[in-house]
Amino acid sequence: MALVLHQTLRRLVRSTGRHAIRLFHDEFNTPSPPAVKKGNPNDPSSAESRVPAAGSIANKYQVFRDVDATVILDVEEERQLQLQQDLEEEKIEEEPQPSNALPSVFSGINLQRGKTGVYDIDDLVTVLRLNNAENIFVCSVSQEIKYVDYICIVTGMSFRHMRGVAEFVRKIFKMKRNPTDIIPKIEGENSRDWMALDLGNIALHIFSEQAREQYDLESLWAIGAKYDRECNKPAEPLVELFERHSVYLNDLKPLKKEKTMDGNETAA
């Protein structure tokens, strides 16, 4: 019986032994998957240090690492620099503005009294331009007229604009003047067509657009009354009739009255 079993096993080994050995060899010689290398959390090149695990503290709070920190070579020196910077910032915040500082609205304006008057014509033109006055016209006046040195004419965009220009010119006049200079009055300050200021050496006229075209002072002062269309415009019939016969009125004399005995007056 034992002999038969032994022979049977030998036949099985001869017929299947080669395959069994190969399978056994392949099973134990198949390369295993590479093991995951655990990274060092302090190593910035490690994948594990860059990708925080789910539920870790890095998902809720910012992680500070030594490699991200600013290098301070001298702690005491850095502390002194920071303290000095803080003191300078506090000084700038607490530094009071000079009491004589002017608002920005006066920037670019000469606040010193002019040479030919409170306003020199260039200073007045600067003020008018800063206030957006339109179509600035300046004309010098002959000294024979003995009126002013210059006539200045501008246009205002609205009644409010005209009033604002006039008041600002007057305000600057008060800042530039000497105590002996008379503060000008705004003539026609409630007019919506024409405002004027006598600045001493300059006569300033502020018109609305319609009124400026109607009165045309530029032509009157630039080319004279002889060529001005308003001065040469035909007179109205009633005015012309009155002027033609006004010469006869010079011969008229008032009536003399005499008193009578009863105290009544009679014409002589």
PDB file of C-alpha atoms in Angstrom:
ATOM      1  CA  MET A   1       0.000   0.000   0.000  1.00  0.00           C
ATOM      2  CA  ALA A   2       2.778   2.360   0.882  1.00  0.00           C
ATOM      3  CA  LEU A   3       4.568   1.454  -2.295  1.00  0.00           C
ATOM      4  CA  VAL A   4       1.519   2.265  -4.413  1.00  0.00           C
ATOM      5  CA  LEU A   5       1.100   5.663  -2.709  1.00  0.00           C
ATOM      6  CA  HIS A   6       4.740   6.491  -3.236  1.00  0.00           C
ATOM      7  CA  GLN A   7       4.550   5.703  -6.933  1.00  0.00           C
ATOM      8  CA  THR A   8       1.383   7.766  -7.340  1.00  0.00           C
ATOM      9  CA  LEU A   9       3.034  10.824  -5.774  1.00  0.00           C
ATOM     10  CA  ARG A  10       6.045  10.470  -8.022  1.00  0.00           C
ATOM     11  CA  ARG A  11       3.800  10.424 -11.092  1.00  0.00           C
ATOM     12  CA  LEU A  12       2.012  13.576  -9.877  1.00  0.00           C
ATOM     13  CA  VAL A  13       5.290  15.352  -9.330  1.00  0.00           C
ATOM     14  CA  ARG A  14       6.494  14.397 -12.781  1.00  0.00           C
ATOM     15  CA  SER A  15       3.304  15.591 -14.484  1.00  0.00           C
ATOM     16  CA  THR A  16       2.527  18.809 -12.471  1.00  0.00           C
ATOM     17  CA  GLY A  17       5.594  19.627 -10.487  1.00  0.00           C
ATOM     18  CA  ARG A  18       7.105  22.020 -13.022  1.00  0.00           C
ATOM     19  CA  HIS A  19       3.980  24.233 -13.116  1.00  0.00           C
ATOM     20  CA  ALA A  20       3.573  24.208  -9.371  1.00  0.00           C
ATOM     21  CA  ILE A  21       7.154  25.254  -8.862  1.00  0.00           C
ATOM     22  CA  ARG A  22       6.776  28.116 -11.388  1.00  0.00           C
ATOM     23  CA  LEU A  23       3.597  29.364  -9.741  1.00  0.00           C
ATOM     24  CA  PHE A  24       5.201  29.157  -6.357  1.00  0.00           C
ATOM     25  CA  HIS A  25       8.217  31.061  -7.654  1.00  0.00           C
ATOM     26  CA  ASP A  26       6.085  33.783  -9.339  1.00  0.00           C
ATOM     27  CA  GLU A  27       4.006  34.292  -6.242  1.00  0.00           C
ATOM     28  CA  PHE A  28       6.989  35.025  -4.060  1.00  0.00           C
ATOM     29  CA  ASN A  29       8.993  36.898  -6.694  1.00  0.00           C
ATOM     30  CA  THR A  30       6.289  39.420  -7.867  1.00  0.00           C
ATOM     31  CA  PRO A  31       7.591  42.900  -7.012  1.00  0.00           C
ATOM     32  CA  SER A  32       5.582  44.434  -4.215  1.00  0.00           C
ATOM     33  CA  PRO A  33       4.249  48.017  -4.534  1.00  0.00           C
ATOM     34  CA  PRO A  34       6.700  50.645  -3.288  1.00  0.00           C
ATOM     35  CA  ALA A  35       6.222  51.574   0.283  1.00  0.00           C
ATOM     36  CA  VAL A  36       5.116  55.139   0.952  1.00  0.00           C
ATOM     37  CA  LYS A  37       7.957  57.012   2.479  1.00  0.00           C
ATOM     38  CA  LYS A  38       6.935  59.037   5.449  1.00  0.00           C
ATOM     39  CA  GLY A  39       8.056  62.583   5.088  1.00  0.00           C
ATOM     40  CA  ASN A  40       9.510  64.858   7.680  1.00  0.00           C
ATOM     41  CA  PRO A  41       6.973  67.526   8.729  1.00  0.00           C
ATOM     42  CA  ASN A  42       9.798  70.069   9.123  1.00  0.00           C
ATOM     43  CA  ASP A  43      11.132  69.377   5.620  1.00  0.00           C
ATOM     44  CA  PRO A  44       9.580  71.918   3.157  1.00  0.00           C
ATOM     45  CA  SER A  45      10.256  69.561   0.213  1.00  0.00           C
ATOM     46  CA  SER A  46       8.277  66.767   1.807  1.00  0.00           C
ATOM     47  CA  ALA A  47       4.865  66.105   0.277  1.00  0.00           C
ATOM     48  CA  GLU A  48       3.461  65.241   3.658  1.00  0.00           C
ATOM     49  CA  SER A  49       4.519  68.615   5.044  1.00  0.00           C
ATOM     50  CA  ARG A  50       2.865  70.467   2.153  1.00  0.00           C
ATOM     51  CA  VAL A  51      -0.464  68.624   2.203  1.00  0.00           C
ATOM     52  CA  PRO A  52      -2.047  68.708   5.649  1.00  0.00           C
ATOM     53  CA  ALA A  53      -4.035  65.695   6.685  1.00  0.00           C
ATOM     54  CA  ALA A  54      -7.788  65.954   6.895  1.00  0.00           C
ATOM     55  CA  GLY A  55      -8.945  67.234  10.253  1.00  0.00           C
ATOM     56  CA  SER A  56      -5.475  68.437  11.197  1.00  0.00           C
ATOM     57  CA  ILE A  57      -4.856  71.744  12.957  1.00  0.00           C
ATOM     58  CA  ALA A  58      -3.486  73.285   9.723  1.00  0.00           C
ATOM     59  CA  ASN A  59      -6.991  73.318   8.254  1.00  0.00           C
ATOM     60  CA  LYS A  60      -8.223  75.664  10.971  1.00  0.00           C
ATOM     61  CA  TYR A  61      -5.202  77.772  11.872  1.00  0.00           C
ATOM     62  CA  GLN A  62      -2.270  79.284  10.072  1.00  0.00           C
ATOM     63  CA  VAL A  63       0.893  77.307  10.519  1.00  0.00           C
ATOM     64  CA  PHE A  64       4.051  79.338  11.137  1.00  0.00           C
ATOM     65  CA  ARG A  65       7.289  77.733  10.083  1.00  0.00           C
ATOM     66  CA  ASP A  66      10.842  78.814  10.638  1.00  0.00           C
ATOM     67  CA  VAL A  67      11.576  78.896   6.922  1.00  0.00           C
ATOM     68  CA  ASP A  68       8.867  81.570   6.408  1.00  0.00           C
ATOM     69  CA  ALA A  69       9.991  83.836   9.233  1.00  0.00           C
ATOM     70  CA  THR A  70      11.879  87.093   8.602  1.00  0.00           C
ATOM     71  CA  VAL A  71      15.513  86.871   9.491  1.00  0.00           C
ATOM     72  CA  ILE A  72      16.469  89.407  12.157  1.00  0.00           C
ATOM     73  CA  LEU A  73      20.183  89.723  12.493  1.00  0.00           C
ATOM     74  CA  ASP A  74      20.156  92.040  15.505  1.00  0.00           C
ATOM     75  CA  VAL A  75      17.086  91.945  17.731  1.00  0.00           C
ATOM     76  CA  GLU A  76      17.957  95.104  19.636  1.00  0.00           C
ATOM     77  CA  GLU A  77      18.683  97.074  16.478  1.00  0.00           C
ATOM     78  CA  GLU A  78      15.402  95.967  14.926  1.00  0.00           C
ATOM     79  CA  ARG A  79      13.557  96.987  18.063  1.00  0.00           C
ATOM     80  CA  GLN A  80      15.100 100.472  18.023  1.00  0.00           C
ATOM     81  CA  LEU A  81      14.235 100.967  14.349  1.00  0.00           C
ATOM     82  CA  GLN A  82      10.628  99.953  14.946  1.00  0.00           C
ATOM     83  CA  LEU A  83      10.374 102.286  17.941  1.00  0.00           C
ATOM     84  CA  GLN A  84      11.794 105.195  15.941  1.00  0.00           C
ATOM     85  CA  GLN A  85       9.344 104.554  13.101  1.00  0.00           C
ATOM     86  CA  ASP A  86       6.393 104.535  15.521  1.00  0.00           C
ATOM     87  CA  LEU A  87       7.521 107.827  17.080  1.00  0.00           C
ATOM     88  CA  GLU A  88       7.805 109.504  13.670  1.00  0.00           C
ATOM     89  CA  GLU A  89       4.301 108.389  12.689  1.00  0.00           C
ATOM     90  CA  GLU A  90       2.852 109.740  15.938  1.00  0.00           C
ATOM     91  CA  LYS A  91       4.688 113.035  15.437  1.00  0.00           C
ATOM     92  CA  ILE A  92       3.243 113.459  11.959  1.00  0.00           C
ATOM     93  CA  GLU A  93      -0.286 112.745  13.195  1.00  0.00           C
ATOM     94  CA  GLU A  94      -0.056 115.106  16.168  1.00  0.00           C
ATOM     95  CA  GLU A  95       1.824 117.914  14.404  1.00  0.00           C
ATOM     96  CA  PRO A  96      -0.524 120.953  14.316  1.00  0.00           C
ATOM     97  CA  GLN A  97      -1.087 122.804  11.087  1.00  0.00           C
ATOM     98  CA  PRO A  98       0.335 126.343  10.989  1.00  0.00           C
ATOM     99  CA  SER A  99      -2.260 128.926  11.944  1.00  0.00           C
ATOM    100  CA  ASN A 100      -1.513 131.068   8.889  1.00  0.00           C
ATOM    101  CA  ALA A 101      -2.024 128.237   6.411  1.00  0.00           C
ATOM    102  CA  LEU A 102      -4.427 129.252   3.644  1.00  0.00           C
ATOM    103  CA  PRO A 103      -7.113 127.001   2.184  1.00  0.00           C
ATOM    104  CA  SER A 104      -6.437 125.459  -1.193  1.00  0.00           C
ATOM    105  CA  VAL A 105      -9.025 127.784  -2.770  1.00  0.00           C
ATOM    106  CA  PHE A 106      -6.435 130.594  -2.594  1.00  0.00           C
ATOM    107  CA  SER A 107      -3.622 128.597  -4.193  1.00  0.00           C
ATOM    108  CA  GLY A 108      -2.155 130.324  -7.222  1.00  0.00           C
ATOM    109  CA  ILE A 109      -3.500 133.763  -6.200  1.00  0.00           C
ATOM    110  CA  ASN A 110      -1.217 136.667  -5.363  1.00  0.00           C
ATOM    111  CA  LEU A 111      -2.456 138.031  -2.038  1.00  0.00           C
ATOM    112  CA  GLN A 112      -0.004 140.942  -1.999  1.00  0.00           C
ATOM    113  CA  ARG A 113      -1.247 144.387  -2.960  1.00  0.00           C
ATOM    114  CA  GLY A 114      -0.576 145.290  -6.570  1.00  0.00           C
ATOM    115  CA  LYS A 115       1.666 148.080  -7.831  1.00  0.00           C
ATOM    116  CA  THR A 116      -0.915 150.065  -9.804  1.00  0.00           C
ATOM    117  CA  GLY A 117      -3.738 149.415  -7.358  1.00  0.00           C
ATOM    118  CA  VAL A 118      -5.066 146.756  -5.031  1.00  0.00           C
ATOM    119  CA  TYR A 119      -5.379 144.535  -8.088  1.00  0.00           C
ATOM    120  CA  ASP A 120      -2.910 144.477 -10.928  1.00  0.00           C
ATOM    121  CA  ILE A 121      -4.742 143.506 -14.094  1.00  0.00           C
ATOM    122  CA  ASP A 122      -2.848 140.195 -14.358  1.00  0.00           C
ATOM    123  CA  ASP A 123      -3.846 139.249 -10.810  1.00  0.00           C
ATOM    124  CA  LEU A 124      -7.490 140.031 -11.520  1.00  0.00           C
ATOM    125  CA  VAL A 125      -7.489 137.922 -14.687  1.00  0.00           C
ATOM    126  CA  THR A 126      -6.004 135.018 -12.689  1.00  0.00           C
ATOM    127  CA  VAL A 127      -8.796 135.274 -10.109  1.00  0.00           C
ATOM    128  CA  LEU A 128     -11.444 135.402 -12.837  1.00  0.00           C
ATOM    129  CA  ARG A 129     -10.026 132.349 -14.592  1.00  0.00           C
ATOM    130  CA  LEU A 130      -9.933 130.360 -11.358  1.00  0.00           C
ATOM    131  CA  ASN A 131     -13.641 131.143 -10.958  1.00  0.00           C
ATOM    132  CA  ASN A 132     -14.433 129.968 -14.513  1.00  0.00           C
ATOM    133  CA  ALA A 133     -15.489 133.395 -15.779  1.00  0.00           C
ATOM    134  CA  GLU A 134     -16.058 133.209 -19.539  1.00  0.00           C
ATOM    135  CA  ASN A 135     -14.889 135.430 -22.420  1.00  0.00           C
ATOM    136  CA  ILE A 136     -12.606 137.701 -20.401  1.00  0.00           C
ATOM    137  CA  PHE A 137     -12.146 141.053 -22.160  1.00  0.00           C
ATOM    138  CA  VAL A 138      -9.581 143.643 -21.022  1.00  0.00           C
ATOM    139  CA  CYS A 139      -9.211 147.103 -22.516  1.00  0.00           C
ATOM    140  CA  SER A 140      -6.867 149.880 -21.422  1.00  0.00           C
ATOM    141  CA  VAL A 141      -8.440 153.296 -20.933  1.00  0.00           C
ATOM    142  CA  SER A 142      -6.806 156.513 -22.092  1.00  0.00           C
ATOM    143  CA  GLN A 143      -5.419 158.673 -19.313  1.00  0.00           C
ATOM    144  CA  GLU A 144      -7.243 161.673 -20.781  1.00  0.00           C
ATOM    145  CA  ILE A 145     -10.548 160.217 -19.654  1.00  0.00           C
ATOM    146  CA  LYS A 146      -9.299 160.034 -16.049  1.00  0.00           C
ATOM    147  CA  TYR A 147     -11.658 157.203 -15.230  1.00  0.00           C
ATOM    148  CA  VAL A 148      -9.754 153.947 -14.624  1.00  0.00           C
ATOM    149  CA  ASP A 149      -6.701 152.250 -16.089  1.00  0.00           C
ATOM    150  CA  TYR A 150      -8.537 149.180 -17.398  1.00  0.00           C
ATOM    151  CA  ILE A 151     -12.021 148.000 -18.276  1.00  0.00           C
ATOM    152  CA  CYS A 152     -12.580 144.284 -17.670  1.00  0.00           C
ATOM    153  CA  ILE A 153     -15.697 142.515 -18.945  1.00  0.00           C
ATOM    154  CA  VAL A 154     -16.635 138.873 -18.298  1.00  0.00           C
ATOM    155  CA  THR A 155     -19.656 136.612 -18.737  1.00  0.00           C
ATOM    156  CA  GLY A 156     -21.290 134.584 -15.977  1.00  0.00           C
ATOM    157  CA  MET A 157     -22.996 131.274 -16.701  1.00  0.00           C
ATOM    158  CA  SER A 158     -25.865 131.966 -14.289  1.00  0.00           C
ATOM    159  CA  PHE A 159     -27.012 134.445 -11.651  1.00  0.00           C
ATOM    160  CA  ARG A 160     -25.413 132.321  -8.950  1.00  0.00           C
ATOM    161  CA  HIS A 161     -22.152 132.184 -10.881  1.00  0.00           C
ATOM    162  CA  MET A 162     -22.168 135.953 -11.463  1.00  0.00           C
ATOM    163  CA  ARG A 163     -22.777 136.593  -7.773  1.00  0.00           C
ATOM    164  CA  GLY A 164     -20.072 134.114  -6.763  1.00  0.00           C
ATOM    165  CA  VAL A 165     -17.465 135.726  -9.048  1.00  0.00           C
ATOM    166  CA  ALA A 166     -18.275 139.206  -7.741  1.00  0.00           C
ATOM    167  CA  GLU A 167     -18.125 138.151  -4.090  1.00  0.00           C
ATOM    168  CA  PHE A 168     -14.857 136.248  -4.543  1.00  0.00           C
ATOM    169  CA  VAL A 169     -13.203 139.208  -6.296  1.00  0.00           C
ATOM    170  CA  ARG A 170     -14.349 141.430  -3.436  1.00  0.00           C
ATOM    171  CA  LYS A 171     -13.063 138.940  -0.850  1.00  0.00           C
ATOM    172  CA  ILE A 172      -9.590 138.835  -2.419  1.00  0.00           C
ATOM    173  CA  PHE A 173      -9.652 142.643  -2.602  1.00  0.00           C
ATOM    174  CA  LYS A 174     -10.161 142.804   1.174  1.00  0.00           C
ATOM    175  CA  MET A 175      -7.224 140.431   1.712  1.00  0.00           C
ATOM    176  CA  LYS A 176      -4.896 142.433  -0.563  1.00  0.00           C
ATOM    177  CA  ARG A 177      -5.832 145.993   0.357  1.00  0.00           C
ATOM    178  CA  ASN A 178      -4.192 148.504   2.638  1.00  0.00           C
ATOM    179  CA  PRO A 179      -6.251 150.038   5.453  1.00  0.00           C
ATOM    180  CA  THR A 180      -6.693 153.199   3.368  1.00  0.00           C
ATOM    181  CA  ASP A 181      -8.163 151.366   0.353  1.00  0.00           C
ATOM    182  CA  ILE A 182     -11.945 151.582   0.122  1.00  0.00           C
ATOM    183  CA  ILE A 183     -13.710 148.227  -0.115  1.00  0.00           C
ATOM    184  CA  PRO A 184     -15.741 148.162  -3.346  1.00  0.00           C
ATOM    185  CA  LYS A 185     -19.482 147.703  -3.402  1.00  0.00           C
ATOM    186  CA  ILE A 186     -21.112 145.196  -5.730  1.00  0.00           C
ATOM    187  CA  GLU A 187     -23.343 147.318  -7.941  1.00  0.00           C
ATOM    188  CA  GLY A 188     -26.441 145.466  -9.115  1.00  0.00           C
ATOM    189  CA  GLU A 189     -25.801 142.516  -6.800  1.00  0.00           C
ATOM    190  CA  ASN A 190     -29.416 141.398  -7.185  1.00  0.00           C
ATOM    191  CA  SER A 191     -29.470 141.864 -10.949  1.00  0.00           C
ATOM    192  CA  ARG A 192     -29.524 138.793 -13.140  1.00  0.00           C
ATOM    193  CA  ASP A 193     -28.023 140.661 -16.101  1.00  0.00           C
ATOM    194  CA  TRP A 194     -25.283 143.039 -14.972  1.00  0.00           C
ATOM    195  CA  MET A 195     -23.046 143.423 -11.912  1.00  0.00           C
ATOM    196  CA  ALA A 196     -20.135 145.823 -11.575  1.00  0.00           C
ATOM    197  CA  LEU A 197     -17.282 146.570  -9.158  1.00  0.00           C
ATOM    198  CA  ASP A 198     -15.123 149.682  -9.061  1.00  0.00           C
ATOM    199  CA  LEU A 199     -11.725 148.335  -7.976  1.00  0.00           C
ATOM    200  CA  GLY A 200     -10.054 151.744  -8.119  1.00  0.00           C
ATOM    201  CA  ASN A 201      -7.774 151.251 -11.097  1.00  0.00           C
ATOM    202  CA  ILE A 202     -10.016 148.643 -12.783  1.00  0.00           C
ATOM    203  CA  ALA A 203     -13.724 148.661 -13.594  1.00  0.00           C
ATOM    204  CA  LEU A 204     -15.074 145.107 -13.616  1.00  0.00           C
ATOM    205  CA  HIS A 205     -18.348 144.294 -15.396  1.00  0.00           C
ATOM    206  CA  ILE A 206     -19.993 140.886 -15.020  1.00  0.00           C
ATOM    207  CA  PHE A 207     -22.742 140.232 -17.575  1.00  0.00           C
ATOM    208  CA  SER A 208     -25.139 137.491 -18.404  1.00  0.00           C
ATOM    209  CA  GLU A 209     -24.715 136.212 -21.938  1.00  0.00           C
ATOM    210  CA  GLN A 210     -27.825 138.000 -23.250  1.00  0.00           C
ATOM    211  CA  ALA A 211     -27.069 141.316 -21.537  1.00  0.00           C
ATOM    212  CA  ARG A 212     -23.473 141.345 -22.733  1.00  0.00           C
ATOM    213  CA  GLU A 213     -24.570 140.910 -26.320  1.00  0.00           C
ATOM    214  CA  GLN A 214     -27.186 143.624 -25.906  1.00  0.00           C
ATOM    215  CA  TYR A 215     -24.990 146.345 -24.363  1.00  0.00           C
ATOM    216  CA  ASP A 216     -21.786 145.420 -26.246  1.00  0.00           C
ATOM    217  CA  LEU A 217     -19.416 147.426 -24.044  1.00  0.00           C
ATOM    218  CA  GLU A 218     -16.439 145.895 -25.842  1.00  0.00           C
ATOM    219  CA  SER A 219     -17.172 147.888 -28.987  1.00  0.00           C
ATOM    220  CA  LEU A 220     -17.861 151.065 -27.027  1.00  0.00           C
ATOM    221  CA  TRP A 221     -14.501 150.989 -25.237  1.00  0.00           C
ATOM    222  CA  ALA A 222     -12.426 149.358 -27.982  1.00  0.00           C
ATOM    223  CA  ILE A 223     -13.385 151.393 -31.077  1.00  0.00           C
ATOM    224  CA  GLY A 224     -15.122 154.411 -29.521  1.00  0.00           C
ATOM    225  CA  ALA A 225     -18.606 155.860 -29.606  1.00  0.00           C
ATOM    226  CA  LYS A 226     -18.169 157.105 -33.180  1.00  0.00           C
ATOM    227  CA  TYR A 227     -18.143 153.542 -34.524  1.00  0.00           C
ATOM    228  CA  ASP A 228     -20.304 151.891 -31.905  1.00  0.00           C
ATOM    229  CA  ARG A 229     -23.542 150.551 -33.339  1.00  0.00           C
ATOM    230  CA  GLU A 230     -25.482 151.266 -30.164  1.00  0.00           C
ATOM    231  CA  CYS A 231     -24.456 154.922 -30.171  1.00  0.00           C
ATOM    232  CA  ASN A 232     -25.256 155.293 -33.881  1.00  0.00           C
ATOM    233  CA  LYS A 233     -28.569 153.502 -33.696  1.00  0.00           C
ATOM    234  CA  PRO A 234     -31.517 155.668 -34.849  1.00  0.00           C
ATOM    235  CA  ALA A 235     -33.309 157.351 -31.985  1.00  0.00           C
ATOM    236  CA  GLU A 236     -36.954 156.729 -31.247  1.00  0.00           C
ATOM    237  CA  PRO A 237     -39.347 159.187 -32.942  1.00  0.00           C
ATOM    238  CA  LEU A 238     -40.549 160.734 -29.691  1.00  0.00           C
ATOM    239  CA  VAL A 239     -37.000 161.286 -28.422  1.00  0.00           C
ATOM    240  CA  GLU A 240     -35.916 162.728 -31.759  1.00  0.00           C
ATOM    241  CA  LEU A 241     -38.883 165.119 -31.763  1.00  0.00           C
ATOM    242  CA  PHE A 242     -38.109 166.259 -28.233  1.00  0.00           C
ATOM    243  CA  GLU A 243     -34.438 166.880 -29.046  1.00  0.00           C
ATOM    244  CA  ARG A 244     -35.323 168.797 -32.207  1.00  0.00           C
ATOM    245  CA  HIS A 245     -37.612 171.252 -30.422  1.00  0.00           C
ATOM    246  CA  SER A 246     -35.783 171.430 -27.110  1.00  0.00           C
ATOM    247  CA  VAL A 247     -33.956 174.552 -28.313  1.00  0.00           C
ATOM    248  CA  TYR A 248     -37.174 176.549 -28.003  1.00  0.00           C
ATOM    249  CA  LEU A 249     -37.428 175.670 -24.349  1.00  0.00           C
ATOM    250  CA  ASN A 250     -34.367 177.778 -23.601  1.00  0.00           C
ATOM    251  CA  ASP A 251     -36.360 180.960 -24.272  1.00  0.00           C
ATOM    252  CA  LEU A 252     -39.059 180.121 -21.793  1.00  0.00           C
ATOM    253  CA  LYS A 253     -38.968 182.023 -18.517  1.00  0.00           C
ATOM    254  CA  PRO A 254     -40.978 181.491 -15.363  1.00  0.00           C
ATOM    255  CA  LEU A 255     -43.996 183.700 -14.799  1.00  0.00           C
ATOM    256  CA  LYS A 256     -43.651 186.648 -12.418  1.00  0.00           C
ATOM    257  CA  LYS A 257     -46.319 186.830  -9.773  1.00  0.00           C
ATOM    258  CA  GLU A 258     -47.505 190.076  -8.169  1.00  0.00           C
ATOM    259  CA  LYS A 259     -49.528 190.493  -5.026  1.00  0.00           C
ATOM    260  CA  THR A 260     -52.745 192.517  -5.096  1.00  0.00           C
ATOM    261  CA  MET A 261     -54.149 194.662  -2.335  1.00  0.00           C
ATOM    262  CA  ASP A 262     -56.279 191.837  -1.008  1.00  0.00           C
ATOM    263  CA  GLY A 263     -53.253 189.526  -0.759  1.00  0.00           C
ATOM    264  CA  ASN A 264     -53.966 187.402  -3.830  1.00  0.00           C
ATOM    265  CA  GLU A 265     -51.268 186.658  -6.430  1.00  0.00           C
ATOM    266  CA  THR A 266     -51.742 187.373 -10.125  1.00  0.00           C
ATOM    267  CA  ALA A 267     -49.542 186.615 -13.123  1.00  0.00           C
ATOM    268  CA  ALA A 268     -47.802 189.629 -14.633  1.00  0.00           C
TER     269      ALA A 268
END
